[in-house]
CSV table of C-alpha atoms and ligand atoms in Angstrom, one decimal:
chain,number,residue,atom,x,y,z
Q,6,MET,CA,113.7,97.2,126.8
Q,7,VAL,CA,113.5,99.1,123.7
Q,8,ASP,CA,116.3,98.6,121.0
Q,9,ARG,CA,118.8,101.0,120.0
Q,10,GLU,CA,116.9,101.4,116.4
Q,11,THR,CA,113.2,101.8,118.2
Q,12,LEU,CA,114.8,104.6,120.3
Q,13,ASP,CA,116.7,106.0,117.0
Q,14,ASP,CA,113.2,106.1,115.2
Q,15,ARG,CA,111.5,107.8,118.3
Q,16,HIS,CA,113.8,110.6,118.5
Q,17,ALA,CA,113.8,110.9,115.0
Q,18,ARG,CA,117.7,111.7,115.0
Q,19,PRO,CA,118.5,113.4,111.9
Q,20,ALA,CA,119.3,110.6,109.1
Q,21,PRO,CA,123.2,111.2,108.3
Q,22,LYS,CA,123.6,112.4,104.8
Q,23,MET,CA,125.6,111.7,101.7
Q,24,ARG,CA,126.3,113.3,98.5
Q,25,VAL,CA,125.4,111.8,95.0
Q,26,ALA,CA,126.2,113.0,91.9
Q,27,ALA,CA,123.0,114.2,89.7
Q,28,TYR,CA,121.8,116.0,86.7
Q,29,ALA,CA,118.9,118.6,87.6
Q,30,ALA,CA,116.9,121.4,85.8
Q,31,ARG,CA,117.9,124.4,88.1
Q,32,GLU,CA,114.5,126.3,86.8
Q,33,ALA,CA,111.6,125.8,84.3
Q,34,LYS,CA,112.7,125.4,80.9
Q,35,ALA,CA,116.4,125.4,81.8
Q,36,ARG,CA,118.8,123.0,80.3
Q,37,LEU,CA,119.5,120.2,82.7
Q,38,GLY,CA,123.0,119.9,84.1
Q,39,PRO,CA,125.3,118.3,86.6
Q,40,PHE,CA,124.5,118.9,90.4
Q,41,GLU,CA,125.2,117.5,93.5
Q,42,ILE,CA,122.0,116.2,95.8
Q,43,GLU,CA,121.8,115.0,99.2
Q,44,ARG,CA,120.3,111.7,100.0
Q,45,ARG,CA,119.6,110.0,103.9
Q,46,ALA,CA,122.2,107.1,104.6
Q,47,PRO,CA,120.1,103.9,104.4
Q,48,GLY,CA,117.7,103.5,107.8
Q,49,PRO,CA,117.1,100.2,109.1
Q,50,GLN,CA,114.3,100.0,106.4
Q,51,ASP,CA,116.0,101.1,103.1
Q,52,LEU,CA,118.0,100.0,100.5
Q,53,LEU,CA,120.9,101.9,99.1
Q,54,ILE,CA,120.7,101.6,95.2
Q,55,ASP,CA,123.6,102.0,93.1
Q,56,ILE,CA,121.3,103.2,89.7
Q,57,ARG,CA,122.5,101.6,86.7
Q,58,TYR,CA,119.8,102.7,84.0
Q,59,CYS,CA,117.2,105.3,84.5
Q,60,GLY,CA,114.3,105.7,81.3
Q,61,VAL,CA,113.5,109.1,80.1
Q,62,CYS,CA,109.7,109.3,80.2
Q,63,HIS,CA,107.7,112.4,78.6
Q,64,SER,CA,106.5,113.0,82.1
Q,65,ASP,CA,110.3,114.1,83.2
Q,66,ILE,CA,110.1,116.7,80.3
Q,67,HIS,CA,106.2,117.9,81.0
Q,68,GLN,CA,107.8,118.4,84.7
Q,69,ALA,CA,111.2,119.8,84.0
Q,70,ARG,CA,109.3,122.5,81.9
Q,71,ASP,CA,107.0,122.9,84.3
Q,72,GLU,CA,104.2,122.2,81.9
Q,73,TRP,CA,101.6,120.8,84.7
Q,74,GLY,CA,102.5,123.6,86.7
Q,75,GLY,CA,103.7,123.7,90.5
Q,76,ALA,CA,107.0,122.2,89.9
Q,77,LEU,CA,109.6,121.9,92.3
Q,78,PHE,CA,113.4,123.1,91.3
Q,79,PRO,CA,116.1,122.3,91.4
Q,80,MET,CA,114.4,119.2,89.8
Q,81,VAL,CA,116.3,115.9,89.2
Q,82,PRO,CA,114.0,114.2,87.0
Q,83,GLY,CA,113.9,110.1,86.6
Q,84,HIS,CA,111.3,107.4,87.7
Q,85,GLU,CA,112.5,104.3,85.3
Q,86,ILE,CA,115.1,103.2,87.5
Q,87,VAL,CA,117.1,99.7,87.8
Q,88,GLY,CA,120.3,99.0,89.5
Q,89,ALA,CA,121.8,97.0,92.3
Q,90,VAL,CA,121.4,96.8,95.9
Q,91,ALA,CA,124.5,98.5,97.4
Q,92,GLU,CA,123.6,98.2,101.0
Q,93,ALA,CA,120.5,97.0,103.1
Q,94,GLY,CA,119.3,98.3,106.4
Q,95,SER,CA,119.1,96.2,109.6
Q,96,ARG,CA,115.6,95.0,109.3
Q,97,VAL,CA,115.4,94.7,105.4
Q,98,LYS,CA,113.7,91.4,104.9
Q,99,ARG,CA,113.2,90.8,101.1
Q,100,PHE,CA,116.7,92.2,99.6
Q,101,ARG,CA,120.3,91.8,100.0
Q,102,PRO,CA,123.1,93.5,98.5
Q,103,GLY,CA,123.9,92.7,95.0
Q,104,ASP,CA,120.1,91.7,94.1
Q,105,VAL,CA,118.9,93.7,90.9
Q,106,VAL,CA,116.0,96.0,91.9
Q,107,GLY,CA,113.9,98.9,90.1
Q,108,VAL,CA,111.9,102.0,91.7
Q,109,GLY,CA,109.2,103.3,89.8
Q,110,CYS,CA,107.2,106.6,90.2
Q,111,PHE,CA,106.8,106.8,93.7
Q,112,VAL,CA,108.8,106.1,97.0
Q,113,ASP,CA,106.7,106.1,99.9
Q,114,SER,CA,102.9,106.2,100.9
Q,115,CYS,CA,100.6,106.8,104.0
Q,116,ARG,CA,100.0,102.7,104.0
Q,117,ALA,CA,97.2,103.1,105.8
Q,118,CYS,CA,94.1,104.6,103.7
Q,119,GLU,CA,91.7,102.6,101.7
Q,120,ALA,CA,93.8,102.9,98.6
Q,121,CYS,CA,97.1,101.7,100.2
Q,122,ARG,CA,95.6,98.7,101.7
Q,123,ALA,CA,93.7,97.7,98.5
Q,124,GLY,CA,97.2,98.1,96.7
Q,125,ASP,CA,96.7,101.2,95.0
Q,126,GLU,CA,99.3,103.3,96.8
Q,127,GLN,CA,99.6,105.6,93.7
Q,128,PHE,CA,95.9,106.8,94.7
Q,129,CYS,CA,97.2,107.0,98.4
Q,130,GLU,CA,94.5,109.5,100.1
Q,131,LYS,CA,97.1,111.5,102.0
Q,132,GLY,CA,99.5,111.9,98.5
Q,133,VAL,CA,102.0,109.6,97.7
Q,134,ALA,CA,105.8,110.6,97.9
Q,135,TYR,CA,106.6,110.9,94.0
Q,136,THR,CA,110.3,109.8,93.0
Q,137,TYR,CA,111.1,113.5,92.2
Q,138,ASN,CA,109.2,116.7,91.9
Q,139,GLY,CA,107.6,115.9,95.2
Q,140,THR,CA,108.5,115.7,99.0
Q,141,GLU,CA,108.9,112.6,101.3
Q,142,LEU,CA,105.9,112.4,103.4
Q,143,ASP,CA,107.0,115.1,106.0
Q,144,GLY,CA,106.5,117.6,103.3
Q,145,LYS,CA,109.2,119.3,103.3
Q,146,THR,CA,112.5,116.9,102.4
Q,147,PRO,CA,112.6,117.2,98.4
Q,148,THR,CA,112.5,113.9,96.7
Q,149,TYR,CA,115.1,113.5,93.8
Q,150,GLY,CA,115.0,110.8,90.8
Q,151,GLY,CA,117.2,108.7,88.8
Q,152,TYR,CA,119.2,110.9,86.7
Q,153,SER,CA,121.7,110.4,89.6
Q,154,THR,CA,124.0,107.5,90.6
Q,155,ARG,CA,122.2,106.4,93.8
Q,156,ILE,CA,119.2,106.4,95.5
Q,157,THR,CA,117.8,105.3,99.2
Q,158,VAL,CA,114.3,103.8,99.3
Q,159,ASP,CA,112.1,102.0,101.8
Q,160,GLU,CA,112.2,98.3,100.8
Q,161,SER,CA,108.5,98.2,100.5
Q,162,TYR,CA,108.8,100.5,97.5
Q,163,VAL,CA,111.1,98.5,95.9
Q,164,LEU,CA,110.4,96.0,92.8
Q,165,ARG,CA,112.8,92.7,92.3
Q,166,ILE,CA,113.7,92.6,88.8
Q,167,PRO,CA,113.3,89.0,87.7
Q,168,PRO,CA,116.3,87.3,85.9
Q,169,GLY,CA,116.6,87.1,82.3
Q,170,LEU,CA,115.0,90.4,81.5
Q,171,ALA,CA,117.6,92.9,79.7
Q,172,LEU,CA,118.6,95.6,82.2
Q,173,ALA,CA,118.3,98.8,79.9
Q,174,GLY,CA,115.4,97.7,78.1
Q,175,THR,CA,113.8,96.8,81.8
Q,176,ALA,CA,114.0,100.8,83.4
Q,177,PRO,CA,111.1,101.7,81.4
Q,178,LEU,CA,108.9,99.1,82.7
Q,179,LEU,CA,108.7,100.9,85.7
Q,180,CYS,CA,106.7,103.7,84.6
Q,181,ALA,CA,105.7,103.1,80.7
Q,182,GLY,CA,105.3,99.4,81.7
Q,183,ILE,CA,103.2,99.7,84.6
Q,184,THR,CA,101.0,102.8,83.2
Q,185,THR,CA,99.8,100.7,80.4
Q,186,TYR,CA,99.6,96.7,81.9
Q,187,SER,CA,97.2,98.2,84.8
Q,188,PRO,CA,94.5,99.8,82.7
Q,189,LEU,CA,94.7,96.8,80.2
Q,190,ARG,CA,94.3,94.3,83.5
Q,191,HIS,CA,91.8,96.7,85.3
Q,192,PHE,CA,89.5,97.1,82.6
Q,193,GLY,CA,89.6,93.6,81.7
Q,194,VAL,CA,91.0,93.4,78.2
Q,195,GLN,CA,90.7,89.8,76.9
Q,196,ALA,CA,92.0,87.5,73.7
Q,197,GLY,CA,90.0,88.6,70.8
Q,198,ASP,CA,89.2,92.3,71.7
Q,199,GLU,CA,89.6,95.2,69.2
Q,200,LEU,CA,92.1,97.5,70.5
Q,201,ALA,CA,93.5,100.4,69.3
Q,202,VAL,CA,96.8,102.2,71.0
Q,203,VAL,CA,97.0,105.7,69.9
Q,204,GLY,CA,100.5,107.4,69.9
Q,205,LEU,CA,103.7,105.1,69.4
Q,206,GLY,CA,105.9,106.3,71.9
Q,207,GLY,CA,107.3,104.8,74.9
Q,208,LEU,CA,104.3,104.5,76.4
Q,209,GLY,CA,102.4,103.2,73.3
Q,210,HIS,CA,105.0,100.3,72.4
Q,211,MET,CA,104.9,99.0,75.6
Q,212,GLY,CA,100.8,99.1,75.1
Q,213,VAL,CA,101.4,97.3,71.9
Q,214,LYS,CA,103.5,94.7,73.3
Q,215,LEU,CA,101.5,94.3,76.4
Q,216,ALA,CA,98.1,94.0,74.8
Q,217,LYS,CA,99.5,91.6,72.0
Q,218,ALA,CA,100.2,89.5,74.9
Q,219,LEU,CA,97.1,89.4,76.4
Q,220,GLY,CA,95.5,88.3,73.3
Q,221,ALA,CA,94.2,91.4,72.2
Q,222,ARG,CA,94.1,92.3,68.4
Q,223,VAL,CA,95.9,95.3,68.1
Q,224,THR,CA,95.7,98.4,65.9
Q,225,VAL,CA,98.4,101.4,66.3
Q,226,LEU,CA,96.8,104.8,65.5
Q,227,SER,CA,100.1,107.2,64.7
Q,228,HIS,CA,99.9,110.6,63.2
Q,229,SER,CA,102.0,109.7,60.4
Q,230,GLU,CA,103.3,106.8,58.2
Q,231,ALA,CA,107.0,106.9,59.6
Q,232,LYS,CA,106.2,104.0,62.4
Q,233,ARG,CA,103.9,101.7,60.2
Q,234,ASP,CA,106.9,98.9,60.0
Q,235,ASP,CA,107.8,99.6,63.6
Q,236,ALA,CA,104.0,98.8,64.7
Q,237,LEU,CA,103.8,95.6,62.8
Q,238,ARG,CA,107.4,94.3,63.9
Q,239,LEU,CA,106.1,95.3,67.8
Q,240,GLY,CA,103.1,92.9,67.3
Q,241,ALA,CA,100.2,95.1,65.8
Q,242,GLU,CA,97.8,93.6,63.3
Q,243,ASP,CA,97.0,96.8,61.5
Q,244,PHE,CA,98.1,100.5,61.3
Q,245,ALA,CA,96.6,103.7,60.5
Q,246,ALA,CA,98.3,107.2,60.0
Q,247,THR,CA,95.6,110.0,61.5
Q,248,ARG,CA,96.9,112.7,59.5
Q,249,ASP,CA,94.5,111.0,56.8
Q,250,PRO,CA,90.8,112.1,57.9
Q,251,GLU,CA,89.5,109.1,56.3
Q,252,VAL,CA,90.9,107.0,58.9
Q,253,PHE,CA,88.2,108.2,61.2
Q,254,THR,CA,85.3,107.4,58.9
Q,255,LYS,CA,86.5,104.2,57.8
Q,256,ASN,CA,87.4,102.7,61.5
Q,257,ALA,CA,84.2,104.6,63.3
Q,258,GLY,CA,82.7,102.2,65.9
Q,259,ARG,CA,85.3,99.3,65.1
Q,260,PHE,CA,87.4,99.1,68.5
Q,261,ASP,CA,86.5,97.6,72.1
Q,262,PHE,CA,89.3,99.6,74.0
Q,263,ILE,CA,91.3,102.6,73.2
Q,264,LEU,CA,94.3,103.2,75.0
Q,265,ASP,CA,95.4,107.0,74.4
Q,266,THR,CA,99.1,107.7,74.8
Q,267,VAL,CA,99.1,111.1,73.3
Q,268,SER,CA,101.3,113.6,75.1
Q,269,ALA,CA,100.0,116.5,73.1
Q,270,ARG,CA,97.0,118.1,72.5
Q,271,HIS,CA,94.4,116.6,70.2
Q,272,ASP,CA,90.6,116.0,70.0
Q,273,TYR,CA,89.2,113.2,72.4
Q,274,ASN,CA,85.7,113.2,70.3
Q,275,ALA,CA,87.6,112.2,67.2
Q,276,TYR,CA,88.8,108.8,69.0
Q,277,LEU,CA,85.7,108.1,71.0
Q,278,ASN,CA,83.6,107.6,67.8
Q,279,LEU,CA,86.2,104.8,67.0
Q,280,LEU,CA,84.5,103.0,70.0
Q,281,GLY,CA,81.5,100.6,69.3
Q,282,ARG,CA,78.7,99.9,71.8
Q,283,ASN,CA,80.1,99.9,75.6
Q,284,GLY,CA,83.6,100.7,74.1
Q,285,THR,CA,86.3,101.9,76.8
Q,286,MET,CA,88.6,104.8,76.0
Q,287,VAL,CA,91.7,105.0,78.6
Q,288,LEU,CA,93.6,108.2,78.8
Q,289,VAL,CA,97.1,107.8,80.0
Q,290,GLY,CA,98.8,110.7,78.1
Q,291,VAL,CA,98.4,113.8,80.0
Q,292,PRO,CA,98.1,116.8,77.4
Q,293,GLU,CA,96.9,120.2,77.9
Q,294,ALA,CA,93.2,119.9,78.0
Q,295,SER,CA,91.8,118.6,74.7
Q,296,PRO,CA,88.5,118.8,73.4
Q,297,LEU,CA,85.7,116.6,74.8
Q,298,SER,CA,82.0,116.6,73.9
Q,299,ALA,CA,79.1,114.5,75.8
Q,300,VAL,CA,77.6,113.4,72.2
Q,301,SER,CA,80.8,111.2,71.7
Q,302,LEU,CA,80.0,109.3,75.2
Q,303,ILE,CA,76.3,108.8,74.9
Q,304,THR,CA,76.1,107.6,71.5
Q,305,ARG,CA,77.1,103.9,71.9
Q,306,ARG,CA,77.4,104.1,75.7
Q,307,ARG,CA,81.0,104.6,75.5
Q,308,ARG,CA,83.2,105.1,78.3
Q,309,LEU,CA,86.0,107.5,79.0
Q,310,VAL,CA,88.4,106.5,82.0
Q,311,GLY,CA,91.6,107.5,82.9
Q,312,SER,CA,95.0,105.7,84.9
Q,313,ASN,CA,97.5,106.7,86.5
Q,314,ILE,CA,100.7,104.2,86.8
Q,315,GLY,CA,99.8,101.1,89.4
Q,316,GLY,CA,100.5,100.0,92.5
Q,317,ILE,CA,103.4,98.2,93.9
Q,318,ARG,CA,102.2,94.8,93.9
Q,319,GLU,CA,100.6,95.3,90.4
Q,320,THR,CA,104.0,96.4,89.5
Q,321,GLN,CA,105.7,93.3,90.4
Q,322,GLU,CA,102.9,91.2,88.7
Q,323,MET,CA,103.9,93.4,85.6
Q,324,LEU,CA,107.8,92.9,86.0
Q,325,ASP,CA,106.7,89.0,86.5
Q,326,PHE,CA,104.6,88.6,83.2
Q,327,CYS,CA,107.3,90.5,81.1
Q,328,ALA,CA,109.9,88.1,82.2
Q,329,ALA,CA,107.3,85.3,81.6
Q,330,HIS,CA,106.5,86.7,78.0
Q,331,GLY,CA,110.1,87.9,76.9
Q,332,ILE,CA,109.0,91.6,77.1
Q,333,VAL,CA,111.4,94.7,77.4
Q,334,SER,CA,111.2,98.0,76.2
Q,335,ASP,CA,112.8,98.9,72.9
Q,336,VAL,CA,115.6,101.5,73.8
Q,337,GLU,CA,118.4,103.9,72.6
Q,338,VAL,CA,121.0,103.9,75.5
Q,339,ILE,CA,122.5,107.3,76.2
Q,340,PRO,CA,125.1,109.2,78.4
Q,341,ILE,CA,123.8,111.6,80.8
Q,342,GLN,CA,125.2,114.4,78.8
Q,343,LYS,CA,122.8,113.8,76.0
Q,344,ILE,CA,120.1,114.3,78.2
Q,345,ASN,CA,119.1,117.6,76.7
Q,346,GLU,CA,119.0,116.1,73.0
Q,347,ALA,CA,117.0,113.2,74.0
Q,348,HIS,CA,114.7,115.8,75.7
Q,349,ASP,CA,114.1,117.5,72.6
Q,350,GLN,CA,113.8,114.4,70.5
Q,351,THR,CA,111.6,112.9,72.5
Q,352,VAL,CA,109.1,116.0,71.8
Q,353,ARG,CA,109.6,115.4,68.3
Q,354,SER,CA,108.5,111.9,68.5
Q,355,ASP,CA,112.1,111.0,67.2
Q,356,VAL,CA,113.0,108.2,69.6
Q,357,ARG,CA,112.6,104.4,69.0
Q,358,TYR,CA,111.3,104.0,71.6
Q,359,ARG,CA,112.4,104.8,74.7
Q,360,PHE,CA,115.8,106.9,75.6
Q,361,VAL,CA,117.6,105.1,78.4
Q,362,ILE,CA,120.5,106.7,80.7
Q,363,ASP,CA,123.2,104.4,81.2
Q,364,LEU,CA,124.4,106.3,84.4
Q,365,ALA,CA,128.0,104.9,84.3
Q,366,SER,CA,128.4,108.1,82.5
Q,367,LEU,CA,128.2,110.0,85.9
Q,368,ARG,CA,130.6,107.8,88.0
O,10,NAP,P1,106.3,109.7,74.0
O,10,NAP,O1,107.4,108.9,74.2
O,10,NAP,O2,106.8,111.1,73.8
O,10,NAP,O3,104.9,109.5,73.3
O,10,NAP,C1,103.9,110.2,73.0
O,10,NAP,C2,103.5,109.8,71.3
O,10,NAP,O4,102.3,110.8,71.5
O,10,NAP,C3,104.6,110.2,70.4
O,10,NAP,O5,105.0,109.0,70.3
O,10,NAP,C4,103.4,110.3,69.4
O,10,NAP,O6,103.4,109.2,68.5
O,10,NAP,C5,102.0,111.0,69.8
O,10,NAP,N1,102.3,112.5,69.8
O,10,NAP,C6,103.5,113.5,70.4
O,10,NAP,N2,102.7,114.4,69.8
O,10,NAP,C7,101.8,114.6,69.0
O,10,NAP,C8,101.1,116.0,68.2
O,10,NAP,N3,101.5,116.9,68.3
O,10,NAP,N4,99.9,115.1,68.1
O,10,NAP,C9,99.5,113.7,67.8
O,10,NAP,N5,100.5,112.4,68.1
O,10,NAP,C10,101.4,113.0,68.9
O,10,NAP,O7,105.7,109.8,75.5
O,10,NAP,P2,105.4,108.7,76.7
O,10,NAP,O8,106.4,108.9,77.6
O,10,NAP,O9,105.0,107.6,76.1
O,10,NAP,O10,104.4,109.8,77.6
O,10,NAP,C11,103.1,109.8,76.9
O,10,NAP,C12,102.2,110.7,77.8
O,10,NAP,O11,101.8,109.7,78.9
O,10,NAP,C13,102.8,112.0,78.6
O,10,NAP,O12,101.8,113.0,78.4
O,10,NAP,C14,103.1,111.6,79.6
O,10,NAP,O13,103.3,112.4,80.9
O,10,NAP,C15,102.1,110.9,79.8
O,10,NAP,N6,102.1,109.7,81.4
O,10,NAP,C16,101.1,109.3,82.1
O,10,NAP,C17,101.3,108.4,82.7
O,10,NAP,C18,100.1,108.0,83.8
O,10,NAP,O14,100.1,107.3,84.6
O,10,NAP,N7,99.0,108.2,83.5
O,10,NAP,C19,102.7,107.8,83.2
O,10,NAP,C20,103.5,107.9,82.1
O,10,NAP,C21,103.4,109.2,81.0
O,10,NAP,P3,102.9,108.9,67.1
O,10,NAP,O15,104.3,109.6,66.7
O,10,NAP,O16,102.7,107.5,66.9
O,10,NAP,O17,101.9,109.7,66.9
O,11,ZN,ZN1,106.7,108.1,83.8
O,12,ZN,ZN1,97.8,106.0,101.7
């Protein structure tokens, strides 16, 4: 006999909807303002999550301003989400109401391709369902992010927040944390490696903390002197302001690994030249096209690689690693009504080091 839920699934009965308060950009470069969205009521495998905090990633700004092209409006950004389970569907196995959980940059993937089976869902061959500025796997239902009070997500794409982590500081781990943790692990950063983090923003300051916890000797390369004391406090051994051109001659060939988190156009060649023999520079920042010459790579057999967020299993591993090492993000908590100022300040590198929205301001 087919049970009632299976019958419902097969007939794909349209899921009931609920209305949720949010903040949206209605068109590219528009100021964000109050907006009401529809979310599906939780299905058998879904969790309905009351969002407590959502981090403000520079990718929110790139997309709300359509700097990467193809943005979908109205857009409700936000993919650094933490909250509590309000309701769990009848077939949910791993979570219960009241559990503290997180949602990162995507909310679904095909689950069948090689990338998904390897736990690299972010590289799903059919394309992941991004948390916002995308669609569900049906290719038409828009997804809306964490600048909102509630979200419905399949439990397979939800993370468990370990006890003991301060919740506001945990939100940015869901993007800034995993985006820096994943390449550090994948490319095998080890104790004693000389590692430079370029750009001390949301991603960069997480990169410093995580690389330090892995035992690397960290140098921060920042465009001005303003963040020197913070860099050392966050765990860096050394700091250099790249406005001074001598930094590039003095440090030539020094590093085993460079983590480039810069959000604005810059010259990759200048940084590649700081790598030693067989060194690796990983790009995680997504600026407009930036100059690159083959000579920068063939000299000393250097590698230039990229990395995009991380899979679900690895994100859980990162959260557990952060709990074990007492790592959270340094945050400035804001009400959602301050979101436009927060975007502008982030673009000016005027944030220490991540804005996090307290969604109590929208309830
Ligand atoms: P953020 O907090 O704004 O940090 C970016 C940092 O880049 C700034 O703090 C600043 O560091 C440096 N910077 C900014 N403008 C600069 C300029 N004109 N010249 C030189 N340096 C400049 O941004 P974020 O949230 O960390 O994101 C960083 C980038 O990563 C963004 O492009 C974002 O879209 C991308 N991202 C990628 C992934 C991925 O999976 N690959 C995930 C999340 C985000 P200093 O003040 O220290 O110089
Ligand atoms: Zn992000
Ligand atoms: Zn897939």
